[in-house]
PDB file of C-alpha atoms in Angstrom:
ATOM      1  CA  UNK T   1      30.173   0.960 143.415  1.00  0.00           C
ATOM      2  CA  UNK T   2      33.424   2.074 144.783  1.00  0.00           C
ATOM      3  CA  UNK T   3      33.614   1.550 148.556  1.00  0.00           C
ATOM      4  CA  UNK T   4      34.214   4.795 150.568  1.00  0.00           C
ATOM      5  CA  UNK T   5      37.376   5.048 152.932  1.00  0.00           C
ATOM      6  CA  UNK T   6      34.685   5.967 155.683  1.00  0.00           C
ATOM      7  CA  UNK T   7      32.842   2.541 155.228  1.00  0.00           C
ATOM      8  CA  UNK T   8      35.999   0.548 154.822  1.00  0.00           C
ATOM      9  CA  UNK T   9      38.310   0.508 157.803  1.00  0.00           C
ATOM     10  CA  UNK T  10      41.196  -1.073 155.849  1.00  0.00           C
ATOM     11  CA  UNK T  11      41.040   1.512 153.173  1.00  0.00           C
ATOM     12  CA  UNK T  12      40.831   4.223 155.853  1.00  0.00           C
ATOM     13  CA  UNK T  13      44.176   2.885 157.448  1.00  0.00           C
ATOM     14  CA  UNK T  14      45.810   2.791 154.084  1.00  0.00           C
ATOM     15  CA  UNK T  15      44.819   6.333 153.329  1.00  0.00           C
ATOM     16  CA  UNK T  16      46.024   7.254 156.916  1.00  0.00           C
ATOM     17  CA  UNK T  17      49.357   5.646 156.157  1.00  0.00           C
ATOM     18  CA  UNK T  18      49.821   7.553 152.769  1.00  0.00           C
ATOM     19  CA  UNK T  19      48.897  10.878 154.161  1.00  0.00           C
ATOM     20  CA  UNK T  20      51.450  11.692 156.675  1.00  0.00           C
ATOM     21  CA  UNK T  21      51.034  14.983 158.553  1.00  0.00           C
ATOM     22  CA  UNK T  22      52.417  18.009 156.586  1.00  0.00           C
ATOM     23  CA  UNK T  23      55.545  19.744 157.916  1.00  0.00           C
ATOM     24  CA  UNK T  24      56.344  23.472 157.099  1.00  0.00           C
ATOM     25  CA  UNK T  25      59.192  23.200 154.566  1.00  0.00           C
ATOM     26  CA  UNK T  26      61.093  25.880 156.256  1.00  0.00           C
ATOM     27  CA  UNK T  27      61.103  24.302 159.720  1.00  0.00           C
ATOM     28  CA  UNK T  28      64.299  22.928 161.490  1.00  0.00           C
ATOM     29  CA  UNK T  29      62.723  19.543 161.761  1.00  0.00           C
ATOM     30  CA  UNK T  30      61.886  19.254 158.054  1.00  0.00           C
ATOM     31  CA  UNK T  31      65.394  20.376 157.002  1.00  0.00           C
ATOM     32  CA  UNK T  32      66.876  17.907 159.394  1.00  0.00           C
ATOM     33  CA  UNK T  33      64.753  14.989 158.179  1.00  0.00           C
ATOM     34  CA  UNK T  34      65.437  15.710 154.517  1.00  0.00           C
ATOM     35  CA  UNK T  35      69.075  15.798 155.236  1.00  0.00           C
ATOM     36  CA  UNK T  36      68.991  12.450 157.157  1.00  0.00           C
ATOM     37  CA  UNK T  37      71.555  13.733 159.668  1.00  0.00           C
ATOM     38  CA  UNK T  38      71.422  13.536 163.415  1.00  0.00           C
ATOM     39  CA  UNK T  39      73.707  16.456 163.904  1.00  0.00           C
ATOM     40  CA  UNK T  40      71.894  19.142 165.981  1.00  0.00           C
ATOM     41  CA  UNK T  41      71.007  22.288 163.892  1.00  0.00           C
ATOM     42  CA  UNK T  42      73.019  24.617 166.098  1.00  0.00           C
ATOM     43  CA  UNK T  43      76.130  22.603 165.362  1.00  0.00           C
ATOM     44  CA  UNK T  44      75.346  22.600 161.579  1.00  0.00           C
ATOM     45  CA  UNK T  45      74.698  26.177 161.380  1.00  0.00           C
ATOM     46  CA  UNK T  46      77.937  27.367 163.076  1.00  0.00           C
ATOM     47  CA  UNK T  47      80.067  24.568 161.424  1.00  0.00           C
ATOM     48  CA  UNK T  48      81.289  23.194 164.569  1.00  0.00           C
ATOM     49  CA  UNK T  49      81.882  19.642 163.069  1.00  0.00           C
ATOM     50  CA  UNK T  50      81.663  19.876 159.390  1.00  0.00           C
ATOM     51  CA  UNK T  51      84.781  20.872 157.427  1.00  0.00           C
ATOM     52  CA  UNK T  52      85.147  24.047 155.545  1.00  0.00           C
ATOM     53  CA  UNK T  53      84.691  23.006 151.886  1.00  0.00           C
ATOM     54  CA  UNK T  54      86.747  24.794 149.320  1.00  0.00           C
ATOM     55  CA  UNK T  55      87.281  24.337 145.482  1.00  0.00           C
ATOM     56  CA  UNK T  56      89.999  24.442 142.812  1.00  0.00           C
ATOM     57  CA  UNK T  57      90.271  28.131 142.424  1.00  0.00           C
ATOM     58  CA  UNK T  58      90.255  29.490 145.887  1.00  0.00           C
ATOM     59  CA  UNK T  59      92.234  26.726 147.568  1.00  0.00           C
ATOM     60  CA  UNK T  60      94.113  24.281 145.204  1.00  0.00           C
ATOM     61  CA  UNK T  61      95.298  26.608 142.554  1.00  0.00           C
ATOM     62  CA  UNK T  62      96.724  29.323 144.699  1.00  0.00           C
ATOM     63  CA  UNK T  63      98.184  26.754 147.138  1.00  0.00           C
ATOM     64  CA  UNK T  64     100.212  24.999 144.476  1.00  0.00           C
ATOM     65  CA  UNK T  65     101.277  28.306 142.793  1.00  0.00           C
ATOM     66  CA  UNK T  66     102.322  29.733 146.087  1.00  0.00           C
ATOM     67  CA  UNK T  67     104.469  26.648 146.800  1.00  0.00           C
ATOM     68  CA  UNK T  68     106.145  26.317 143.240  1.00  0.00           C
ATOM     69  CA  UNK T  69     106.976  30.222 143.243  1.00  0.00           C
ATOM     70  CA  UNK T  70     109.190  29.993 146.178  1.00  0.00           C
ATOM     71  CA  UNK T  71     112.495  31.296 147.280  1.00  0.00           C
ATOM     72  CA  UNK T  72     114.285  29.519 144.432  1.00  0.00           C
ATOM     73  CA  UNK T  73     112.565  31.566 141.841  1.00  0.00           C
ATOM     74  CA  UNK T  74     113.358  34.963 143.292  1.00  0.00           C
ATOM     75  CA  UNK T  75     116.896  34.381 144.521  1.00  0.00           C
ATOM     76  CA  UNK T  76     118.313  31.723 142.189  1.00  0.00           C
ATOM     77  CA  UNK T  77     116.605  31.831 138.723  1.00  0.00           C
ATOM     78  CA  UNK T  78     119.348  34.228 137.575  1.00  0.00           C
ATOM     79  CA  UNK T  79     122.100  32.001 138.788  1.00  0.00           C
ATOM     80  CA  UNK T  80     120.431  29.020 136.909  1.00  0.00           C
ATOM     81  CA  UNK T  81     120.041  30.670 133.683  1.00  0.00           C
ATOM     82  CA  UNK T  82     123.633  32.094 133.896  1.00  0.00           C
ATOM     83  CA  UNK T  83     125.194  28.881 134.972  1.00  0.00           C
ATOM     84  CA  UNK T  84     123.268  26.394 132.810  1.00  0.00           C
ATOM     85  CA  UNK T  85     122.694  28.522 129.888  1.00  0.00           C
ATOM     86  CA  UNK T  86     119.198  29.298 128.576  1.00  0.00           C
ATOM     87  CA  UNK T  87     118.879  26.235 126.644  1.00  0.00           C
ATOM     88  CA  UNK T  88     119.734  23.828 129.437  1.00  0.00           C
ATOM     89  CA  UNK T  89     117.816  25.933 131.934  1.00  0.00           C
ATOM     90  CA  UNK T  90     114.608  25.428 129.786  1.00  0.00           C
ATOM     91  CA  UNK T  91     115.481  21.720 129.660  1.00  0.00           C
ATOM     92  CA  UNK T  92     115.704  21.633 133.431  1.00  0.00           C
ATOM     93  CA  UNK T  93     112.439  23.331 133.822  1.00  0.00           C
ATOM     94  CA  UNK T  94     110.657  20.945 131.399  1.00  0.00           C
ATOM     95  CA  UNK T  95     112.041  18.012 133.137  1.00  0.00           C
ATOM     96  CA  UNK T  96     110.983  19.307 136.695  1.00  0.00           C
ATOM     97  CA  UNK T  97     107.318  19.999 135.048  1.00  0.00           C
ATOM     98  CA  UNK T  98     107.237  16.480 133.544  1.00  0.00           C
ATOM     99  CA  UNK T  99     108.206  14.628 136.658  1.00  0.00           C
ATOM    100  CA  UNK T 100     105.762  16.838 138.611  1.00  0.00           C
ATOM    101  CA  UNK T 101     103.011  16.089 135.998  1.00  0.00           C
ATOM    102  CA  UNK T 102     103.503  12.274 136.293  1.00  0.00           C
ATOM    103  CA  UNK T 103     103.172  12.583 140.017  1.00  0.00           C
ATOM    104  CA  UNK T 104     100.223  14.674 139.693  1.00  0.00           C
ATOM    105  CA  UNK T 105      98.444  12.510 137.099  1.00  0.00           C
ATOM    106  CA  UNK T 106      99.235   9.394 139.263  1.00  0.00           C
ATOM    107  CA  UNK T 107      97.509  11.092 142.152  1.00  0.00           C
ATOM    108  CA  UNK T 108      94.449  11.946 140.146  1.00  0.00           C
ATOM    109  CA  UNK T 109      94.312   8.241 138.734  1.00  0.00           C
ATOM    110  CA  UNK T 110      94.305   6.961 142.302  1.00  0.00           C
ATOM    111  CA  UNK T 111      91.570   9.374 143.445  1.00  0.00           C
ATOM    112  CA  UNK T 112      89.467   8.184 140.397  1.00  0.00           C
ATOM    113  CA  UNK T 113      89.484   4.668 141.586  1.00  0.00           C
ATOM    114  CA  UNK T 114      88.836   4.953 145.371  1.00  0.00           C
ATOM    115  CA  UNK T 115      86.749   7.045 147.604  1.00  0.00           C
ATOM    116  CA  UNK T 116      88.604  10.199 148.463  1.00  0.00           C
ATOM    117  CA  UNK T 117      89.154  11.073 152.171  1.00  0.00           C
ATOM    118  CA  UNK T 118      91.503  13.231 154.274  1.00  0.00           C
ATOM    119  CA  UNK T 119      95.002  12.325 154.629  1.00  0.00           C
ATOM    120  CA  UNK T 120      96.763  13.480 151.510  1.00  0.00           C
ATOM    121  CA  UNK T 121      99.908  11.754 150.671  1.00  0.00           C
ATOM    122  CA  UNK T 122      99.369   9.003 153.236  1.00  0.00           C
ATOM    123  CA  UNK T 123      95.870   8.378 151.802  1.00  0.00           C
ATOM    124  CA  UNK T 124      97.121   7.937 148.319  1.00  0.00           C
ATOM    125  CA  UNK T 125     100.047   5.813 148.980  1.00  0.00           C
ATOM    126  CA  UNK T 126      98.353   3.437 151.452  1.00  0.00           C
ATOM    127  CA  UNK T 127      95.577   2.619 148.963  1.00  0.00           C
ATOM    128  CA  UNK T 128      98.429   1.637 146.468  1.00  0.00           C
ATOM    129  CA  UNK T 129     101.174   0.095 148.695  1.00  0.00           C
ATOM    130  CA  UNK T 130      99.503  -0.473 152.042  1.00  0.00           C
ATOM    131  CA  UNK T 131      99.277   1.427 155.273  1.00  0.00           C
ATOM    132  CA  UNK T 132     102.718   0.759 156.420  1.00  0.00           C
ATOM    133  CA  UNK T 133     104.547   2.095 153.471  1.00  0.00           C
ATOM    134  CA  UNK T 134     101.855   4.852 153.312  1.00  0.00           C
ATOM    135  CA  UNK T 135     102.714   5.842 156.880  1.00  0.00           C
ATOM    136  CA  UNK T 136     106.638   5.788 156.245  1.00  0.00           C
ATOM    137  CA  UNK T 137     106.096   7.842 153.073  1.00  0.00           C
ATOM    138  CA  UNK T 138     103.824  10.282 154.811  1.00  0.00           C
ATOM    139  CA  UNK T 139     106.140  10.760 157.649  1.00  0.00           C
ATOM    140  CA  UNK T 140     109.052  11.507 155.362  1.00  0.00           C
ATOM    141  CA  UNK T 141     106.942  13.870 153.296  1.00  0.00           C
ATOM    142  CA  UNK T 142     106.177  15.612 156.380  1.00  0.00           C
ATOM    143  CA  UNK T 143     109.694  16.091 157.581  1.00  0.00           C
ATOM    144  CA  UNK T 144     110.528  17.194 154.015  1.00  0.00           C
ATOM    145  CA  UNK T 145     107.759  19.877 153.976  1.00  0.00           C
ATOM    146  CA  UNK T 146     109.158  20.942 157.412  1.00  0.00           C
ATOM    147  CA  UNK T 147     112.697  21.387 155.978  1.00  0.00           C
ATOM    148  CA  UNK T 148     111.311  23.151 152.945  1.00  0.00           C
ATOM    149  CA  UNK T 149     109.429  25.541 155.203  1.00  0.00           C
ATOM    150  CA  UNK T 150     112.702  26.422 157.227  1.00  0.00           C
ATOM    151  CA  UNK T 151     114.570  27.052 154.009  1.00  0.00           C
ATOM    152  CA  UNK T 152     111.799  29.394 152.704  1.00  0.00           C
ATOM    153  CA  UNK T 153     111.876  31.114 156.047  1.00  0.00           C
ATOM    154  CA  UNK T 154     115.616  31.448 156.164  1.00  0.00           C
ATOM    155  CA  UNK T 155     115.512  32.736 152.762  1.00  0.00           C
ATOM    156  CA  UNK T 156     112.907  35.403 153.759  1.00  0.00           C
ATOM    157  CA  UNK T 157     114.993  36.513 156.700  1.00  0.00           C
ATOM    158  CA  UNK T 158     118.150  36.756 154.566  1.00  0.00           C
ATOM    159  CA  UNK T 159     116.403  38.841 152.147  1.00  0.00           C
ATOM    160  CA  UNK T 160     114.694  41.197 154.726  1.00  0.00           C
ATOM    161  CA  UNK T 161     117.846  41.536 156.487  1.00  0.00           C
ATOM    162  CA  UNK T 162     119.705  42.593 153.483  1.00  0.00           C
ATOM    163  CA  UNK T 163     117.056  45.213 152.592  1.00  0.00           C
ATOM    164  CA  UNK T 164     117.620  46.630 155.925  1.00  0.00           C
ATOM    165  CA  UNK T 165     121.403  46.560 155.758  1.00  0.00           C
ATOM    166  CA  UNK T 166     121.895  44.076 158.426  1.00  0.00           C
ATOM    167  CA  UNK T 167     124.514  41.166 157.954  1.00  0.00           C
ATOM    168  CA  UNK T 168     124.546  39.657 161.321  1.00  0.00           C
ATOM    169  CA  UNK T 169     123.618  35.966 160.961  1.00  0.00           C
ATOM    170  CA  UNK T 170     122.062  36.009 164.430  1.00  0.00           C
ATOM    171  CA  UNK T 171     119.507  38.573 163.370  1.00  0.00           C
ATOM    172  CA  UNK T 172     118.887  36.598 159.984  1.00  0.00           C
ATOM    173  CA  UNK T 173     118.116  33.475 162.138  1.00  0.00           C
ATOM    174  CA  UNK T 174     116.000  35.479 164.625  1.00  0.00           C
ATOM    175  CA  UNK T 175     113.878  36.816 162.051  1.00  0.00           C
ATOM    176  CA  UNK T 176     113.451  33.421 160.235  1.00  0.00           C
ATOM    177  CA  UNK T 177     112.385  31.895 163.543  1.00  0.00           C
ATOM    178  CA  UNK T 178     110.001  34.654 164.122  1.00  0.00           C
ATOM    179  CA  UNK T 179     108.313  34.007 160.775  1.00  0.00           C
ATOM    180  CA  UNK T 180     107.978  30.282 161.737  1.00  0.00           C
ATOM    181  CA  UNK T 181     106.214  31.207 164.899  1.00  0.00           C
ATOM    182  CA  UNK T 182     103.795  33.354 162.982  1.00  0.00           C
ATOM    183  CA  UNK T 183     103.106  30.667 160.531  1.00  0.00           C
ATOM    184  CA  UNK T 184     102.331  28.325 163.179  1.00  0.00           C
ATOM    185  CA  UNK T 185      99.855  30.816 164.763  1.00  0.00           C
ATOM    186  CA  UNK T 186      98.206  31.014 161.366  1.00  0.00           C
ATOM    187  CA  UNK T 187      97.758  27.408 161.087  1.00  0.00           C
ATOM    188  CA  UNK T 188      96.003  27.244 164.482  1.00  0.00           C
ATOM    189  CA  UNK T 189      93.668  30.003 163.278  1.00  0.00           C
ATOM    190  CA  UNK T 190      91.966  27.694 160.950  1.00  0.00           C
ATOM    191  CA  UNK T 191      91.689  26.786 157.335  1.00  0.00           C
ATOM    192  CA  UNK T 192      89.395  29.727 156.388  1.00  0.00           C
ATOM    193  CA  UNK T 193      92.069  32.058 157.651  1.00  0.00           C
ATOM    194  CA  UNK T 194      94.732  30.164 155.639  1.00  0.00           C
ATOM    195  CA  UNK T 195      92.644  30.359 152.521  1.00  0.00           C
ATOM    196  CA  UNK T 196      92.246  34.113 152.813  1.00  0.00           C
ATOM    197  CA  UNK T 197      95.944  34.567 153.492  1.00  0.00           C
ATOM    198  CA  UNK T 198      96.906  32.485 150.430  1.00  0.00           C
ATOM    199  CA  UNK T 199      94.782  34.480 148.373  1.00  0.00           C
ATOM    200  CA  UNK T 200      96.503  37.594 149.624  1.00  0.00           C
ATOM    201  CA  UNK T 201      99.822  36.034 148.979  1.00  0.00           C
ATOM    202  CA  UNK T 202      98.652  35.227 145.462  1.00  0.00           C
ATOM    203  CA  UNK T 203      97.889  38.862 144.719  1.00  0.00           C
ATOM    204  CA  UNK T 204     101.396  39.826 146.071  1.00  0.00           C
ATOM    205  CA  UNK T 205     102.900  37.262 143.843  1.00  0.00           C
ATOM    206  CA  UNK T 206     100.988  38.356 140.932  1.00  0.00           C
ATOM    207  CA  UNK T 207     101.990  41.934 141.478  1.00  0.00           C
ATOM    208  CA  UNK T 208     105.882  40.826 141.823  1.00  0.00           C
ATOM    209  CA  UNK T 209     105.831  38.877 138.667  1.00  0.00           C
ATOM    210  CA  UNK T 210     103.801  41.470 136.892  1.00  0.00           C
ATOM    211  CA  UNK T 211     106.150  44.171 137.906  1.00  0.00           C
ATOM    212  CA  UNK T 212     109.118  41.955 136.655  1.00  0.00           C
ATOM    213  CA  UNK T 213     107.499  41.385 133.306  1.00  0.00           C
ATOM    214  CA  UNK T 214     106.260  44.757 132.698  1.00  0.00           C
ATOM    215  CA  UNK T 215     109.526  46.350 133.849  1.00  0.00           C
ATOM    216  CA  UNK T 216     111.483  44.149 131.613  1.00  0.00           C
ATOM    217  CA  UNK T 217     109.398  44.749 128.434  1.00  0.00           C
ATOM    218  CA  UNK T 218     108.365  48.419 128.851  1.00  0.00           C
ATOM    219  CA  UNK T 219     110.726  49.989 131.404  1.00  0.00           C
ATOM    220  CA  UNK T 220     113.949  48.099 130.987  1.00  0.00           C
ATOM    221  CA  UNK T 221     116.519  49.519 133.513  1.00  0.00           C
ATOM    222  CA  UNK T 222     120.036  50.649 132.100  1.00  0.00           C
ATOM    223  CA  UNK T 223     122.709  49.435 134.559  1.00  0.00           C
ATOM    224  CA  UNK T 224     125.928  48.364 132.710  1.00  0.00           C
ATOM    225  CA  UNK T 225     127.828  47.966 135.703  1.00  0.00           C
ATOM    226  CA  UNK T 226     125.452  45.360 136.931  1.00  0.00           C
ATOM    227  CA  UNK T 227     125.256  43.755 133.624  1.00  0.00           C
ATOM    228  CA  UNK T 228     121.524  44.686 133.003  1.00  0.00           C
ATOM    229  CA  UNK T 229     120.467  46.130 129.705  1.00  0.00           C
ATOM    230  CA  UNK T 230     117.731  46.218 127.126  1.00  0.00           C
ATOM    231  CA  UNK T 231     116.195  43.007 125.562  1.00  0.00           C
ATOM    232  CA  UNK T 232     118.513  41.787 122.974  1.00  0.00           C
ATOM    233  CA  UNK T 233     118.660  38.836 120.779  1.00  0.00           C
ATOM    234  CA  UNK T 234     122.600  38.935 120.685  1.00  0.00           C
ATOM    235  CA  UNK T 235     122.564  38.804 124.429  1.00  0.00           C
ATOM    236  CA  UNK T 236     120.185  35.985 124.476  1.00  0.00           C
ATOM    237  CA  UNK T 237     122.467  33.915 121.967  1.00  0.00           C
ATOM    238  CA  UNK T 238     125.307  34.784 124.120  1.00  0.00           C
ATOM    239  CA  UNK T 239     123.552  33.112 127.274  1.00  0.00           C
ATOM    240  CA  UNK T 240     122.284  30.305 125.263  1.00  0.00           C
ATOM    241  CA  UNK T 241     125.092  27.873 126.122  1.00  0.00           C
ATOM    242  CA  UNK T 242     126.074  26.595 129.416  1.00  0.00           C
ATOM    243  CA  UNK T 243     128.969  28.115 131.600  1.00  0.00           C
ATOM    244  CA  UNK T 244     129.672  25.732 134.407  1.00  0.00           C
ATOM    245  CA  UNK T 245     132.315  26.929 136.885  1.00  0.00           C
ATOM    246  CA  UNK T 246     133.602  25.876 140.230  1.00  0.00           C
ATOM    247  CA  UNK T 247     130.917  25.649 143.022  1.00  0.00           C
ATOM    248  CA  UNK T 248     131.396  28.305 145.834  1.00  0.00           C
ATOM    249  CA  UNK T 249     129.665  28.116 149.251  1.00  0.00           C
ATOM    250  CA  UNK T 250     129.324  30.983 151.416  1.00  0.00           C
ATOM    251  CA  UNK T 251     128.540  30.090 155.026  1.00  0.00           C
ATOM    252  CA  UNK T 252     126.540  32.608 157.240  1.00  0.00           C
ATOM    253  CA  UNK T 253     129.726  33.333 159.171  1.00  0.00           C
ATOM    254  CA  UNK T 254     131.179  34.536 156.039  1.00  0.00           C
ATOM    255  CA  UNK T 255     128.460  36.897 154.637  1.00  0.00           C
ATOM    256  CA  UNK T 256     129.413  40.264 153.254  1.00  0.00           C
ATOM    257  CA  UNK T 257     130.416  42.694 155.902  1.00  0.00           C
ATOM    258  CA  UNK T 258     132.246  40.087 158.090  1.00  0.00           C
ATOM    259  CA  UNK T 259     135.886  39.841 158.186  1.00  0.00           C
ATOM    260  CA  UNK T 260     138.005  36.880 156.630  1.00  0.00           C
ATOM    261  CA  UNK T 261     135.556  36.263 153.882  1.00  0.00           C
ATOM    262  CA  UNK T 262     136.730  33.256 152.165  1.00  0.00           C
ATOM    263  CA  UNK T 263     134.727  30.915 149.691  1.00  0.00           C
ATOM    264  CA  UNK T 264     135.099  27.095 150.205  1.00  0.00           C
ATOM    265  CA  UNK T 265     135.521  25.454 146.770  1.00  0.00           C
ATOM    266  CA  UNK T 266     133.283  22.420 146.517  1.00  0.00           C
ATOM    267  CA  UNK T 267     133.903  21.091 143.012  1.00  0.00           C
ATOM    268  CA  UNK T 268     132.331  21.806 139.568  1.00  0.00           C
ATOM    269  CA  UNK T 269     128.844  22.647 138.839  1.00  0.00           C
ATOM    270  CA  UNK T 270     126.993  20.546 136.383  1.00  0.00           C
ATOM    271  CA  UNK T 271     123.500  20.019 134.906  1.00  0.00           C
ATOM    272  CA  UNK T 272     122.289  17.824 137.801  1.00  0.00           C
ATOM    273  CA  UNK T 273     123.325  20.307 140.485  1.00  0.00           C
ATOM    274  CA  UNK T 274     121.378  22.968 138.633  1.00  0.00           C
ATOM    275  CA  UNK T 275     118.531  20.469 138.310  1.00  0.00           C
ATOM    276  CA  UNK T 276     118.604  19.738 142.118  1.00  0.00           C
ATOM    277  CA  UNK T 277     118.139  23.417 142.916  1.00  0.00           C
ATOM    278  CA  UNK T 278     115.206  24.139 140.518  1.00  0.00           C
ATOM    279  CA  UNK T 279     113.625  20.894 141.332  1.00  0.00           C
ATOM    280  CA  UNK T 280     113.374  21.927 145.039  1.00  0.00           C
ATOM    281  CA  UNK T 281     110.980  24.478 143.969  1.00  0.00           C
ATOM    282  CA  UNK T 282     108.461  21.670 142.973  1.00  0.00           C
ATOM    283  CA  UNK T 283     108.300  19.846 146.234  1.00  0.00           C
ATOM    284  CA  UNK T 284     104.961  21.489 147.095  1.00  0.00           C
ATOM    285  CA  UNK T 285     103.267  20.301 143.817  1.00  0.00           C
ATOM    286  CA  UNK T 286     101.052  17.861 145.861  1.00  0.00           C
ATOM    287  CA  UNK T 287      99.962  20.623 148.295  1.00  0.00           C
ATOM    288  CA  UNK T 288      96.423  20.655 146.593  1.00  0.00           C
ATOM    289  CA  UNK T 289      96.179  16.932 147.141  1.00  0.00           C
ATOM    290  CA  UNK T 290      96.733  17.366 150.836  1.00  0.00           C
ATOM    291  CA  UNK T 291      93.543  19.425 151.018  1.00  0.00           C
ATOM    292  CA  UNK T 292      91.480  16.502 149.853  1.00  0.00           C
ATOM    293  CA  UNK T 293      89.381  16.311 153.095  1.00  0.00           C
ATOM    294  CA  UNK T 294      88.190  19.936 152.600  1.00  0.00           C
ATOM    295  CA  UNK T 295      87.300  19.947 148.838  1.00  0.00           C
ATOM    296  CA  UNK T 296      83.726  20.306 147.733  1.00  0.00           C
ATOM    297  CA  UNK T 297      84.307  17.929 144.818  1.00  0.00           C
ATOM    298  CA  UNK T 298      87.860  16.313 145.448  1.00  0.00           C
ATOM    299  CA  UNK T 299      88.456  14.754 142.098  1.00  0.00           C
ATOM    300  CA  UNK T 300      87.433  17.484 139.932  1.00  0.00           C
ATOM    301  CA  UNK T 301      88.966  20.276 142.255  1.00  0.00           C
ATOM    302  CA  UNK T 302      92.379  18.165 142.578  1.00  0.00           C
ATOM    303  CA  UNK T 303      92.556  17.720 138.635  1.00  0.00           C
ATOM    304  CA  UNK T 304      91.730  21.321 137.612  1.00  0.00           C
ATOM    305  CA  UNK T 305      93.679  23.119 140.384  1.00  0.00           C
ATOM    306  CA  UNK T 306      96.918  20.923 140.048  1.00  0.00           C
ATOM    307  CA  UNK T 307      97.177  20.890 136.233  1.00  0.00           C
ATOM    308  CA  UNK T 308      96.379  24.485 135.879  1.00  0.00           C
ATOM    309  CA  UNK T 309      98.812  25.546 138.469  1.00  0.00           C
ATOM    310  CA  UNK T 310     101.549  23.401 136.827  1.00  0.00           C
ATOM    311  CA  UNK T 311     100.770  24.861 133.417  1.00  0.00           C
ATOM    312  CA  UNK T 312     100.765  28.402 134.572  1.00  0.00           C
ATOM    313  CA  UNK T 313     103.964  27.787 136.595  1.00  0.00           C
ATOM    314  CA  UNK T 314     105.717  26.499 133.717  1.00  0.00           C
ATOM    315  CA  UNK T 315     104.659  29.210 131.369  1.00  0.00           C
ATOM    316  CA  UNK T 316     105.637  31.960 133.861  1.00  0.00           C
ATOM    317  CA  UNK T 317     109.066  30.281 134.630  1.00  0.00           C
ATOM    318  CA  UNK T 318     109.732  29.922 130.867  1.00  0.00           C
ATOM    319  CA  UNK T 319     108.913  33.605 130.197  1.00  0.00           C
ATOM    320  CA  UNK T 320     111.169  34.665 133.184  1.00  0.00           C
ATOM    321  CA  UNK T 321     114.045  32.702 131.851  1.00  0.00           C
ATOM    322  CA  UNK T 322     113.804  34.207 128.369  1.00  0.00           C
ATOM    323  CA  UNK T 323     113.727  37.691 129.923  1.00  0.00           C
ATOM    324  CA  UNK T 324     116.714  36.998 132.100  1.00  0.00           C
ATOM    325  CA  UNK T 325     118.575  35.550 129.065  1.00  0.00           C
ATOM    326  CA  UNK T 326     117.856  38.419 126.869  1.00  0.00           C
ATOM    327  CA  UNK T 327     118.389  41.180 129.167  1.00  0.00           C
ATOM    328  CA  UNK T 328     121.187  40.327 131.595  1.00  0.00           C
ATOM    329  CA  UNK T 329     124.887  39.586 131.210  1.00  0.00           C
ATOM    330  CA  UNK T 330     126.814  36.744 132.837  1.00  0.00           C
TER     331      UNK T 330
END
């Protein structure tokens, strides 16, 4: 005869322990108990403490692509192909992509063997070489990014001033500093605003590259005086070999429209000078790694976003070089 829990106080106690009071599944207390967090619900709902989580395709990929397709691509790619020749320009592009891929794969390997936290470059280097070296490398990397940002802002100011027909160096620098102030204000606005802005920049970048590719293939402009013509295999073979010449530097005080325009001779261009200019485009290849603290799945997002961005950038730059070599005279 089985004892009843009503007749056995010990069994009744066990039954009482095994049957806790039920809680409605949609109550705030139940949600907080299941999550095991002590953060109040009002802070969780409004994301006052939790980071904004993003993924590979809305954060890492557009960030790396926007960093790679910088001022060098739009203002110096024609000079690179015309100076180094199409063959050596492709070699330079392949080397830049190779070195960047080694860096990205090293970062992914470090992320696989340690718990990923925020910190970006400092986090990766400090896990391999220690905190002191990691701090030094992170500081140098930060200053390098600041210099790269200033160069991009200066290139933007120069381009906009030329479009407006202004050749005053003071106006160019003023416009560049205004751009830096706007960028700082955007950083203070928060990560969500930055992500949306990068997606918008990605759309503009896609339109610009698409306009170049379609215009070169379908609507090739005819401007013999500027050296622009139809796509031609003969012109491509003429631009195949290098044509290194004297290096000329034009300071801001000697821009077109200013008197006493004299170029300063700085020596002979060579393979490594061209490589240094194009490789500056790949400085921001680890921009996706710097977002490690805000990624939903850091290891997978970094690997997918970084490698996809590198592959897409190499393919587009290679195609742009081919079009420039086949349609533009030296």
